[in-house]
Coordinates of C-alpha atoms in Angstrom, one line a residue:
Chain C
M1 CA 168.0 83.1 1.5
Y2 CA 167.0 81.1 4.5
G3 CA 163.3 80.4 5.2
N4 CA 163.1 82.6 8.3
D5 CA 160.8 85.1 6.8
F6 CA 157.8 83.4 8.3
G7 CA 155.4 85.0 10.8
P8 CA 156.2 86.0 14.4
P9 CA 158.0 83.4 16.4
E10 CA 155.1 82.6 18.8
E11 CA 153.0 81.3 15.9
A12 CA 155.5 78.8 14.6
P13 CA 157.0 75.9 16.6
G14 CA 160.3 76.0 18.4
G15 CA 159.7 79.2 20.5
G16 CA 159.1 77.6 23.9
L17 CA 161.7 74.8 23.4
L18 CA 164.3 77.3 22.3
G19 CA 163.7 79.1 25.6
E20 CA 164.5 75.8 27.4
V21 CA 167.7 75.4 25.5
E22 CA 168.8 78.9 26.5
A23 CA 167.9 78.2 30.1
A24 CA 170.0 75.0 29.9
E25 CA 172.9 77.0 28.5
A26 CA 172.6 79.5 31.4
A27 CA 172.5 76.6 33.9
L28 CA 175.6 75.1 32.3
R29 CA 177.5 78.4 32.7
E30 CA 176.3 78.7 36.3
A31 CA 177.4 75.2 37.1
A32 CA 180.8 75.9 35.6
A33 CA 181.1 79.0 37.7
R34 CA 180.2 77.2 41.0
Q35 CA 183.2 75.7 42.7
R36 CA 183.4 72.0 42.4
R37 CA 184.6 70.3 45.6
G38 CA 188.3 70.2 44.9
A39 CA 189.4 66.8 43.6
P40 CA 188.7 63.4 45.1
A41 CA 190.6 63.0 48.3
S42 CA 192.1 59.6 47.4
D43 CA 191.6 56.9 44.8
D44 CA 189.1 55.2 47.1
D45 CA 187.0 58.3 47.0
L46 CA 186.5 58.3 43.2
A47 CA 183.0 56.8 43.1
G48 CA 181.9 59.1 46.0
Y49 CA 183.3 62.1 44.2
F50 CA 181.5 61.1 41.0
A51 CA 178.2 60.7 42.8
E52 CA 178.6 64.1 44.4
V53 CA 179.2 65.8 41.1
I54 CA 176.1 64.3 39.7
E55 CA 174.1 65.1 42.8
A56 CA 175.2 68.8 42.7
D57 CA 174.2 69.0 39.0
Q58 CA 177.8 69.8 38.1
K59 CA 179.2 68.3 34.8
I60 CA 181.4 65.2 34.5
E61 CA 184.3 66.1 32.2
P62 CA 186.5 63.8 30.1
R63 CA 189.4 63.9 32.6
D64 CA 187.1 62.8 35.5
W65 CA 186.8 59.3 36.8
M66 CA 183.5 57.7 35.8
P67 CA 182.0 54.3 36.3
E68 CA 182.7 52.0 33.3
K69 CA 179.0 51.5 32.7
Y70 CA 178.4 55.3 32.6
R71 CA 181.2 55.6 30.0
K72 CA 179.8 52.7 27.9
T73 CA 176.2 53.9 28.1
L74 CA 177.3 57.4 26.9
I75 CA 179.4 56.0 24.1
R76 CA 176.5 53.9 22.9
Q77 CA 174.0 56.8 23.2
I78 CA 176.2 59.5 21.7
A79 CA 177.4 57.3 18.9
Q80 CA 173.9 56.2 17.9
H81 CA 172.9 59.8 18.0
A82 CA 175.8 60.6 15.6
H83 CA 175.0 57.7 13.3
S84 CA 171.4 59.0 13.2
E85 CA 172.5 62.4 12.0
I86 CA 174.6 60.8 9.2
I87 CA 172.0 58.2 8.1
G88 CA 169.3 60.9 8.5
M89 CA 170.9 62.9 5.7
Q90 CA 169.6 60.2 3.2
P91 CA 165.8 60.5 3.4
E92 CA 166.0 64.3 3.0
G93 CA 169.0 64.3 0.6
N94 CA 166.7 62.2 -1.6
W95 CA 164.8 65.4 -2.5
I96 CA 167.6 68.0 -3.0
S97 CA 167.8 67.5 -6.7
R98 CA 164.0 67.8 -7.1
A99 CA 163.2 70.6 -4.7
P100 CA 160.4 72.6 -6.3
S101 CA 161.9 76.1 -6.0
L102 CA 165.5 77.4 -5.8
K103 CA 164.8 78.8 -2.3
R104 CA 163.6 75.5 -1.0
K105 CA 166.5 73.7 -2.6
A106 CA 168.9 76.1 -0.8
I107 CA 167.2 75.6 2.5
L108 CA 167.2 71.8 2.2
L109 CA 170.8 71.7 1.1
A110 CA 171.8 73.8 4.1
K111 CA 169.8 71.6 6.4
V112 CA 171.4 68.4 5.2
Q113 CA 174.8 70.0 5.5
D114 CA 173.9 71.0 9.1
E115 CA 173.1 67.4 9.9
A116 CA 176.6 66.3 8.7
G117 CA 177.9 69.0 11.0
H118 CA 175.9 67.6 13.9
G119 CA 177.2 64.1 13.2
L120 CA 180.8 65.5 13.5
Y121 CA 180.1 67.4 16.8
L122 CA 178.7 64.2 18.2
Y123 CA 181.5 61.9 17.1
A124 CA 183.9 64.4 18.6
A125 CA 181.9 64.3 21.9
A126 CA 182.0 60.5 21.8
E127 CA 185.8 60.6 21.2
T128 CA 186.3 62.4 24.5
L129 CA 185.2 59.1 26.1
G130 CA 188.2 57.3 24.6
V131 CA 186.8 55.8 21.4
S132 CA 187.7 56.8 17.9
R133 CA 185.4 58.0 15.2
D134 CA 186.7 55.3 12.9
E135 CA 185.8 52.6 15.4
L136 CA 182.3 54.0 15.7
V137 CA 181.8 54.2 12.0
D138 CA 182.9 50.6 11.7
L139 CA 180.4 49.6 14.3
L140 CA 177.7 51.4 12.3
L141 CA 178.8 49.8 9.0
N142 CA 178.9 46.3 10.6
G143 CA 175.4 46.8 11.9
R144 CA 176.6 46.5 15.5
Q145 CA 175.4 50.0 16.5
K146 CA 172.0 51.4 15.6
Y147 CA 170.6 54.7 14.4
S148 CA 167.2 56.2 14.8
S149 CA 164.4 53.9 13.5
I150 CA 162.7 56.9 11.8
F151 CA 165.3 57.1 9.0
N152 CA 164.2 53.7 7.7
Y153 CA 161.1 55.2 6.3
P154 CA 161.1 56.4 2.7
T155 CA 160.5 60.0 1.5
L156 CA 157.9 59.5 -1.2
T157 CA 156.8 63.1 -1.9
W158 CA 158.1 66.6 -1.4
A159 CA 155.7 67.0 1.5
D160 CA 157.7 64.3 3.4
V161 CA 160.5 66.8 3.6
G162 CA 158.1 69.1 5.4
A163 CA 156.8 66.3 7.6
I164 CA 160.3 65.3 8.6
G165 CA 161.1 68.9 9.6
W166 CA 158.0 69.4 11.6
L167 CA 157.4 65.9 13.2
V168 CA 160.8 64.2 13.1
D169 CA 162.9 67.2 14.0
G170 CA 160.1 68.2 16.4
A171 CA 160.3 64.8 18.2
A172 CA 164.1 65.0 18.1
I173 CA 164.1 68.4 19.8
V174 CA 161.6 67.3 22.5
N175 CA 164.0 64.3 23.1
Q176 CA 167.1 66.4 23.0
V177 CA 166.3 69.6 24.9
P178 CA 166.6 67.7 28.2
L179 CA 169.9 66.4 27.1
C180 CA 171.2 69.9 27.1
R181 CA 171.2 69.3 30.9
C182 CA 172.8 65.9 30.7
S183 CA 175.5 65.2 33.3
Y184 CA 178.3 64.6 30.8
G185 CA 179.6 68.1 29.8
P186 CA 180.7 67.5 26.2
Y187 CA 177.4 65.9 25.3
A188 CA 175.4 68.6 27.0
R189 CA 177.4 71.3 25.2
A190 CA 177.0 69.6 21.8
M191 CA 173.2 69.3 22.4
I192 CA 172.8 73.0 23.1
R193 CA 174.4 73.8 19.8
I194 CA 172.5 71.1 17.9
C195 CA 169.1 72.0 19.5
K196 CA 169.3 75.6 18.3
E197 CA 169.8 74.5 14.7
E198 CA 167.2 71.7 15.0
S199 CA 164.6 74.1 16.1
F200 CA 165.4 76.3 13.1
H201 CA 165.0 73.2 10.9
Q202 CA 161.7 72.2 12.5
R203 CA 160.4 75.7 11.7
Q204 CA 161.4 75.3 8.1
G205 CA 159.6 72.0 7.9
Y206 CA 156.5 73.5 9.4
E207 CA 156.8 76.3 6.8
I208 CA 156.9 73.8 4.0
L209 CA 153.7 72.1 5.2
H210 CA 152.1 75.5 5.8
S211 CA 152.7 76.5 2.2
L212 CA 151.4 73.2 0.9
S213 CA 148.3 73.1 3.1
H214 CA 147.4 76.6 2.0
G215 CA 148.3 75.8 -1.7
T216 CA 146.4 73.9 -4.3
P217 CA 144.1 71.0 -3.4
A218 CA 146.8 68.6 -4.7
Q219 CA 149.4 70.2 -2.5
K220 CA 147.2 70.1 0.5
A221 CA 146.5 66.4 -0.1
M222 CA 150.2 65.8 -0.5
A223 CA 150.8 67.4 2.9
Q224 CA 148.1 65.4 4.7
D225 CA 149.3 62.2 3.2
A226 CA 152.8 62.9 4.5
V227 CA 151.6 63.7 8.0
N228 CA 149.5 60.5 7.9
R229 CA 152.6 58.4 7.1
W230 CA 155.0 60.2 9.5
W231 CA 152.9 60.6 12.6
Y232 CA 153.2 57.2 14.2
P233 CA 156.8 56.6 13.2
S234 CA 157.6 60.0 14.9
L235 CA 155.8 58.9 18.1
A236 CA 157.8 55.7 18.1
M237 CA 161.0 57.8 18.0
F238 CA 160.7 58.2 21.8
G239 CA 161.3 54.5 22.2
P240 CA 159.4 51.7 23.8
P241 CA 156.9 52.5 26.6
D242 CA 158.4 53.0 30.0
G243 CA 157.7 49.5 31.2
E244 CA 159.8 48.0 28.5
S245 CA 162.7 50.4 28.3
T246 CA 165.9 48.7 29.3
H247 CA 168.3 51.5 29.8
S248 CA 166.0 54.1 31.4
A249 CA 166.3 53.7 35.1
Q250 CA 170.1 53.8 35.3
S251 CA 170.3 56.6 32.8
M252 CA 167.9 58.7 34.8
A253 CA 169.9 58.1 38.0
W254 CA 173.0 59.2 36.3
K255 CA 171.2 62.3 34.9
I256 CA 171.9 61.3 31.3
K257 CA 168.2 61.1 30.7
R258 CA 165.9 63.5 32.5
F259 CA 162.4 62.3 31.5
S260 CA 160.9 58.9 30.6
N261 CA 160.0 57.9 27.1
D262 CA 156.3 58.2 27.8
E263 CA 156.7 61.6 29.4
L264 CA 158.5 63.0 26.4
R265 CA 156.0 61.3 24.0
Q266 CA 153.1 63.0 25.8
R267 CA 154.9 66.4 25.7
F268 CA 155.4 65.9 21.9
V269 CA 151.7 65.0 21.3
D270 CA 150.5 68.0 23.3
M271 CA 152.8 70.3 21.3
C272 CA 151.8 69.0 17.9
V273 CA 148.0 69.1 18.3
Q274 CA 147.9 72.9 18.3
Q275 CA 150.4 73.2 15.5
A276 CA 148.4 70.9 13.4
E277 CA 145.4 73.1 13.9
V278 CA 147.3 76.1 12.6
L279 CA 148.5 74.1 9.7
G280 CA 145.0 73.1 8.9
L281 CA 146.1 69.4 8.8
T282 CA 144.6 66.5 10.7
I283 CA 146.6 64.2 13.0
P284 CA 145.7 60.7 11.9
D285 CA 144.4 59.5 15.2
P286 CA 140.6 59.2 15.7
D287 CA 141.1 58.7 19.4
L288 CA 143.1 61.9 20.0
R289 CA 141.2 64.0 22.5
W290 CA 141.8 66.4 25.4
N291 CA 141.7 64.8 28.8
E292 CA 140.6 67.5 31.3
E293 CA 141.6 65.4 34.3
R294 CA 145.2 64.8 33.1
Q295 CA 145.5 68.2 31.4
A296 CA 147.0 66.4 28.4
Y297 CA 145.8 64.7 25.2
D298 CA 144.9 61.1 25.1
F299 CA 146.2 59.4 22.0
T300 CA 146.7 56.1 20.3
Q301 CA 150.1 54.5 21.0
P302 CA 152.3 53.7 18.0
D303 CA 152.7 50.1 16.9
Y304 CA 155.6 48.9 19.1
D305 CA 155.9 45.6 17.2
E306 CA 156.5 47.6 14.1
L307 CA 159.1 49.7 16.0
M308 CA 160.9 46.5 17.0
R309 CA 160.9 45.1 13.5
V310 CA 162.3 48.3 12.1
I311 CA 165.0 48.5 14.9
S312 CA 166.0 44.9 14.2
G313 CA 166.5 45.7 10.5
D314 CA 163.3 44.9 8.7
G315 CA 161.9 48.4 8.1
P316 CA 161.2 49.6 4.6
C317 CA 164.6 51.2 4.0
N318 CA 167.1 49.6 6.4
R319 CA 168.9 47.7 3.8
Q320 CA 169.0 50.6 1.4
R321 CA 170.3 53.1 4.0
M322 CA 173.0 50.8 5.1
A323 CA 174.0 49.8 1.6
H324 CA 174.2 53.5 0.6
R325 CA 176.4 54.3 3.6
R326 CA 178.7 51.3 2.9
R327 CA 179.0 52.1 -0.8
A328 CA 180.0 55.8 -0.1
H329 CA 182.5 54.5 2.5
A330 CA 184.0 51.9 0.1
E331 CA 184.0 54.1 -3.0
G332 CA 185.8 56.8 -1.0
A333 CA 188.5 54.6 0.3
W334 CA 191.0 55.4 -2.5
V335 CA 190.5 59.2 -1.8
R336 CA 191.1 58.8 1.9
E337 CA 194.2 56.7 1.2
A338 CA 195.5 59.4 -1.2
A339 CA 194.9 62.1 1.4
A340 CA 196.9 60.0 4.0
A341 CA 199.7 59.3 1.5
Y342 CA 199.9 63.0 0.6
A343 CA 200.0 64.1 4.2
A344 CA 202.7 61.5 5.0
K345 CA 204.9 62.8 2.1
R346 CA 204.5 66.4 3.3
A347 CA 205.4 65.4 6.9
A348 CA 208.5 63.5 5.7
E349 CA 209.6 66.6 3.7
K350 CA 209.2 68.8 6.7
K351 CA 211.3 66.4 8.8
E352 CA 214.0 66.4 6.2
K353 CA 214.1 70.2 6.2
V354 CA 214.3 70.3 9.9
A355 CA 217.1 67.7 9.9
A356 CA 219.0 69.6 7.2
Chain Y
M1 CA 171.5 87.5 -29.3
N2 CA 174.2 88.9 -27.1
G3 CA 173.7 91.5 -24.5
P4 CA 173.5 91.9 -20.7
F5 CA 170.5 89.5 -20.4
E6 CA 172.2 86.7 -22.4
F7 CA 175.5 87.2 -20.5
T8 CA 173.9 87.2 -17.1
L9 CA 171.8 84.1 -18.0
R10 CA 175.0 82.2 -19.0
L11 CA 176.6 82.9 -15.7
G12 CA 173.5 82.0 -13.8
D13 CA 173.1 78.8 -15.7
D14 CA 176.7 77.8 -15.1
A15 CA 176.2 78.3 -11.4
L16 CA 172.8 76.6 -11.3
I17 CA 173.9 73.4 -13.1
A18 CA 177.2 73.3 -11.2
A19 CA 175.1 73.4 -8.0
Q20 CA 172.8 70.7 -9.1
R21 CA 175.8 68.4 -9.9
L22 CA 177.7 69.2 -6.7
A23 CA 174.6 68.6 -4.6
E24 CA 174.4 65.1 -6.0
W25 CA 177.4 64.3 -3.8
T26 CA 175.4 64.9 -0.6
T27 CA 175.6 61.7 1.5
R28 CA 178.1 60.1 -1.0
A29 CA 181.4 61.9 -0.3
P30 CA 184.5 60.0 0.7
E31 CA 184.6 61.6 4.1
M32 CA 182.1 63.5 6.3
E33 CA 184.1 66.7 6.1
E34 CA 184.0 66.5 2.4
D35 CA 180.2 66.0 2.4
I36 CA 180.0 69.3 4.2
A37 CA 182.5 71.0 1.9
L38 CA 180.8 69.9 -1.3
A39 CA 177.4 70.9 0.1
N40 CA 178.9 74.2 1.0
I41 CA 180.2 74.8 -2.5
A42 CA 176.9 73.7 -4.0
L43 CA 175.1 76.2 -1.8
D44 CA 177.5 79.0 -2.9
Q45 CA 176.9 78.2 -6.5
L46 CA 173.2 78.0 -5.9
G47 CA 173.2 81.4 -4.2
A48 CA 175.1 83.0 -7.1
A49 CA 172.7 81.3 -9.5
R50 CA 169.7 82.8 -7.7
L51 CA 171.1 86.3 -7.8
L52 CA 172.2 86.1 -11.4
L53 CA 168.9 84.5 -12.6
T54 CA 166.8 87.0 -10.7
Y55 CA 168.8 89.8 -12.4
A56 CA 168.6 88.2 -15.8
G57 CA 164.9 88.0 -15.4
E58 CA 164.8 91.7 -14.7
L59 CA 167.0 92.5 -17.6
E60 CA 164.7 90.5 -19.9
G61 CA 161.7 92.3 -18.6
A62 CA 159.3 89.5 -19.5
G63 CA 158.3 88.8 -15.9
R64 CA 160.3 85.6 -15.4
D65 CA 161.8 85.2 -11.9
E66 CA 164.6 82.8 -10.8
D67 CA 162.2 79.9 -10.7
A68 CA 160.6 80.5 -14.1
L69 CA 164.1 80.6 -15.6
A70 CA 165.3 77.5 -13.7
F71 CA 162.3 75.3 -13.9
L72 CA 160.4 76.3 -17.0
R73 CA 163.1 76.4 -19.7
D74 CA 163.9 73.3 -21.8
D75 CA 167.5 72.2 -22.5
R76 CA 167.7 74.0 -25.8
E77 CA 167.1 77.2 -23.9
F78 CA 169.8 76.7 -21.3
R79 CA 173.1 78.6 -21.8
N80 CA 175.5 76.9 -19.4
C81 CA 178.9 75.7 -20.5
L82 CA 179.1 71.9 -21.2
L83 CA 181.7 71.5 -18.4
V84 CA 179.2 71.9 -15.6
E85 CA 176.6 69.5 -17.0
L86 CA 179.1 66.6 -17.3
P87 CA 178.3 63.8 -14.8
N88 CA 180.2 63.8 -11.5
G89 CA 182.2 60.7 -12.3
D90 CA 184.5 59.6 -9.5
F91 CA 185.8 62.1 -7.0
A92 CA 188.8 63.0 -9.2
V93 CA 186.5 64.0 -12.1
T94 CA 184.5 66.2 -9.8
M95 CA 187.6 67.9 -8.5
A96 CA 188.9 68.4 -12.1
K97 CA 185.6 70.0 -13.0
L98 CA 185.7 72.2 -9.9
L99 CA 189.3 73.2 -10.4
F100 CA 188.6 74.4 -13.9
L101 CA 185.3 76.0 -13.1
S102 CA 186.6 77.9 -10.1
A103 CA 189.8 79.0 -11.9
Y104 CA 187.5 80.5 -14.6
Q105 CA 184.8 81.9 -12.2
L106 CA 187.3 83.6 -9.9
P107 CA 188.8 86.0 -12.5
L108 CA 185.4 86.4 -14.1
Y109 CA 183.7 87.5 -10.9
T110 CA 186.7 89.6 -10.0
A111 CA 186.3 91.4 -13.4
L112 CA 182.6 91.8 -12.8
A113 CA 183.2 93.4 -9.4
G114 CA 185.2 96.1 -11.1
G115 CA 182.8 96.6 -13.9
A116 CA 180.2 99.2 -14.8
D117 CA 176.9 97.4 -14.0
E118 CA 176.1 98.0 -10.3
R119 CA 174.1 94.8 -9.8
L120 CA 176.8 92.7 -11.4
V121 CA 179.4 94.6 -9.4
A122 CA 177.6 93.5 -6.2
I123 CA 177.1 89.9 -7.3
G124 CA 180.8 89.7 -8.5
A125 CA 182.1 91.1 -5.2
K126 CA 180.2 88.4 -3.2
A127 CA 180.8 85.5 -5.5
R128 CA 184.5 86.1 -6.0
K129 CA 185.2 85.5 -2.3
E130 CA 183.4 82.2 -2.6
S131 CA 185.2 81.3 -5.8
A132 CA 188.5 81.8 -4.1
Y133 CA 187.5 79.3 -1.5
H134 CA 186.3 76.8 -4.2
L135 CA 189.5 77.2 -6.1
D136 CA 191.5 76.6 -2.9
H137 CA 189.5 73.5 -2.0
A138 CA 189.8 72.0 -5.5
S139 CA 193.5 72.8 -5.8
L140 CA 194.2 71.1 -2.5
W141 CA 192.4 67.9 -3.6
V142 CA 194.0 67.9 -7.0
R143 CA 197.4 68.1 -5.3
R144 CA 196.5 65.4 -2.8
L145 CA 195.1 63.0 -5.5
G146 CA 197.8 63.8 -8.0
D147 CA 200.6 63.4 -5.5
G148 CA 198.9 60.8 -3.3
T149 CA 199.0 57.1 -4.2
E150 CA 199.6 55.5 -7.6
E151 CA 195.9 54.8 -7.9
S152 CA 194.9 58.3 -7.1
H153 CA 197.5 59.8 -9.5
R154 CA 196.2 57.6 -12.3
R155 CA 192.6 58.6 -11.6
M156 CA 193.4 62.3 -11.3
Q157 CA 195.4 62.4 -14.5
A158 CA 192.6 60.5 -16.3
A159 CA 190.1 63.1 -14.9
V160 CA 192.1 66.1 -16.1
D161 CA 192.5 64.5 -19.5
E162 CA 188.8 63.9 -19.7
I163 CA 187.7 67.3 -18.6
W164 CA 190.4 69.5 -20.2
P165 CA 188.8 69.8 -23.7
Y166 CA 185.7 71.3 -22.2
T167 CA 187.6 74.3 -20.9
A168 CA 188.0 75.8 -24.4
E169 CA 184.4 76.8 -24.5
L170 CA 184.7 78.9 -21.4
F171 CA 187.0 81.4 -23.2
A172 CA 185.2 81.9 -26.5
P173 CA 185.6 85.6 -27.4
D174 CA 182.6 87.9 -26.9
P175 CA 183.9 91.4 -27.3
G176 CA 180.5 93.0 -26.6
A177 CA 179.9 91.3 -23.2
P178 CA 180.4 93.1 -19.9
V179 CA 183.4 90.9 -19.5
D180 CA 184.9 89.3 -22.6
P181 CA 185.7 85.7 -21.6
S182 CA 188.7 85.5 -23.8
T183 CA 190.5 88.0 -21.5
L184 CA 190.3 85.6 -18.6
R185 CA 192.4 82.9 -20.3
P186 CA 195.9 84.0 -19.1
E187 CA 194.9 84.0 -15.4
F188 CA 193.2 80.7 -15.8
E189 CA 196.2 79.2 -17.5
R190 CA 198.6 80.5 -14.9
V191 CA 196.6 79.1 -12.0
V192 CA 195.8 75.7 -13.5
T193 CA 199.4 75.2 -14.8
E194 CA 200.8 75.8 -11.4
V195 CA 198.3 73.4 -9.6
L196 CA 198.9 70.7 -12.2
A197 CA 202.6 70.9 -11.8
E198 CA 202.5 70.8 -8.0
A199 CA 200.2 67.8 -8.3
T200 CA 202.8 66.0 -10.5
L201 CA 200.2 65.9 -13.3
T202 CA 200.7 66.5 -17.0
R203 CA 198.9 69.4 -18.6
P204 CA 196.9 67.9 -21.6
E205 CA 197.6 68.9 -25.1
S206 CA 194.9 71.1 -26.6
G207 CA 193.0 69.7 -29.5
W208 CA 189.4 68.6 -29.5
A209 CA 187.3 71.6 -28.2
P210 CA 183.7 70.7 -27.8
A211 CA 181.3 73.7 -27.5
G212 CA 177.7 74.7 -28.0
G213 CA 176.4 75.2 -24.5
R214 CA 176.2 79.0 -25.0
D215 CA 173.9 78.4 -28.0
G216 CA 171.8 75.8 -26.2
L217 CA 173.5 72.9 -27.9
H218 CA 174.3 70.6 -25.0
T219 CA 175.6 67.1 -24.3
E220 CA 173.1 64.3 -23.9
H221 CA 173.5 64.7 -20.1
L222 CA 171.7 68.0 -19.6
S223 CA 168.2 66.8 -20.5
Y224 CA 168.3 64.1 -17.8
L225 CA 169.6 66.6 -15.3
L226 CA 166.7 69.0 -16.1
A227 CA 164.1 66.2 -16.1
E228 CA 165.0 65.5 -12.5
M229 CA 165.4 69.1 -11.4
Q230 CA 162.2 70.3 -12.9
V231 CA 159.8 67.3 -12.5
L232 CA 158.0 68.5 -9.3
H233 CA 157.8 72.2 -10.3
R234 CA 156.3 71.3 -13.7
A235 CA 153.9 68.8 -12.2
H236 CA 152.1 71.6 -10.3
P237 CA 151.8 74.6 -12.7
G238 CA 151.4 77.9 -10.9
A239 CA 151.7 76.4 -7.5
R240 CA 153.7 78.2 -4.7
W241 CA 156.1 76.3 -2.5

């Protein structure tokens, strides 16, 4: 019932990137098999030991000592990633009830369900750093932690569901594949699992657009309109240009990040151009052209002022997304309280039985 | 008109409309785990609906596939029970609906799996496993809410009282059908009575018994549900997705 009955893999997106995910998984296994240099010799040696583990491309695990800023950076990044999965359910969830065929409805429902699952893996990975999911959810609901800017754009037509799969999930994969080699073990392992599912989702989005662009003129126009609206917001997902990125240098040194924002953005553009041709859709950038010297496409940068406005809360749907999340949380409070009360009663009964 | 087509269509419509309602919970559930669980159950119902509607279309022999049956019939042509089209209400109402629906679908699919029609045997065998999970999930929540806090007990009892009358329609006798629904009542009663007792809830008195879904006489809710579900499909006649 899944949408995987579409052409050979090399024709659809995801093939090459999936290979990279598998290579990262193999590297992770090899790193685990290599002997790590015992334990740090003394408490004075902790920082040296940490640096050595990073240097040797081994993984930092929850029990290991780590610099406080490394811990904080990871908590921030993993939590924001988790929040993005949870808020990211909304724009696509918006079309589940109206999906145009039962097959598409099933695929979309399964996809949104996967996103909730990704949110859970990521909160679990963040919890290994000594913070609780409840605390992180509170930080999201209070607006003190962010989620990806892209989910503040509205899904106005069915084709937007395809464009999100192809472009937004595509950008997410390009961003996340290198994280499969991130120095923090629990995050790297979560990313391997997530990237595999994301690449499946991206392919499904591509398939939606493919059906539309080879359908009726109205369907094709719907697809082109969606690509026109999602292209630049997707490019902006890679964050500000390298010169203005605040966390980059330290994150690269710690091997949390492996490539700069601009490098990843370029990789994404190069990947999309060919796929757009197969789709028969146009990328809405008149200045997009192949640069023989750079062996890469030149392209127009997204509007970074708009990105900053959206990140700071003034995008089209920021208020709506947050209000929706807060409402679900508030309206569910009595259910969570009931579950806790029920569990407490059962625990008390068990204790009584043991005592008796 | 009763017969294998009509019977299969009823089951398919029950599952389809239940899926549509359950999917409305996506991004709205009280906890993230429950978001996943409700989407999962919605997917199971949708999967069963697709198999049943595809088969119904074949039995009818008029060239209607699952999408023609789901998207191109009006509410007077839908054959689902009223229970599944009722709005989700709060979480307690949704769990009351799911408890009653799954306590009906489990013995129904089990009976189908042991029946004479090969296609329905296969569908029943697959769907009964899923129904067992749905029943388990709903039972657990009805117990948690019923025997949780004062507030949750009050809401769960109100939900059971509100939904209970709609269960009568499920068991209307139909001796000619592949499974006569009236034969499923004892198993339904046994399961539901036990869950309600464990949940410290009172089993409602029988009385008012709204019906009509099987004849296409629905509540006012179905038309809105279909308007939303069918809007895009109907806006592009003949298009492929």
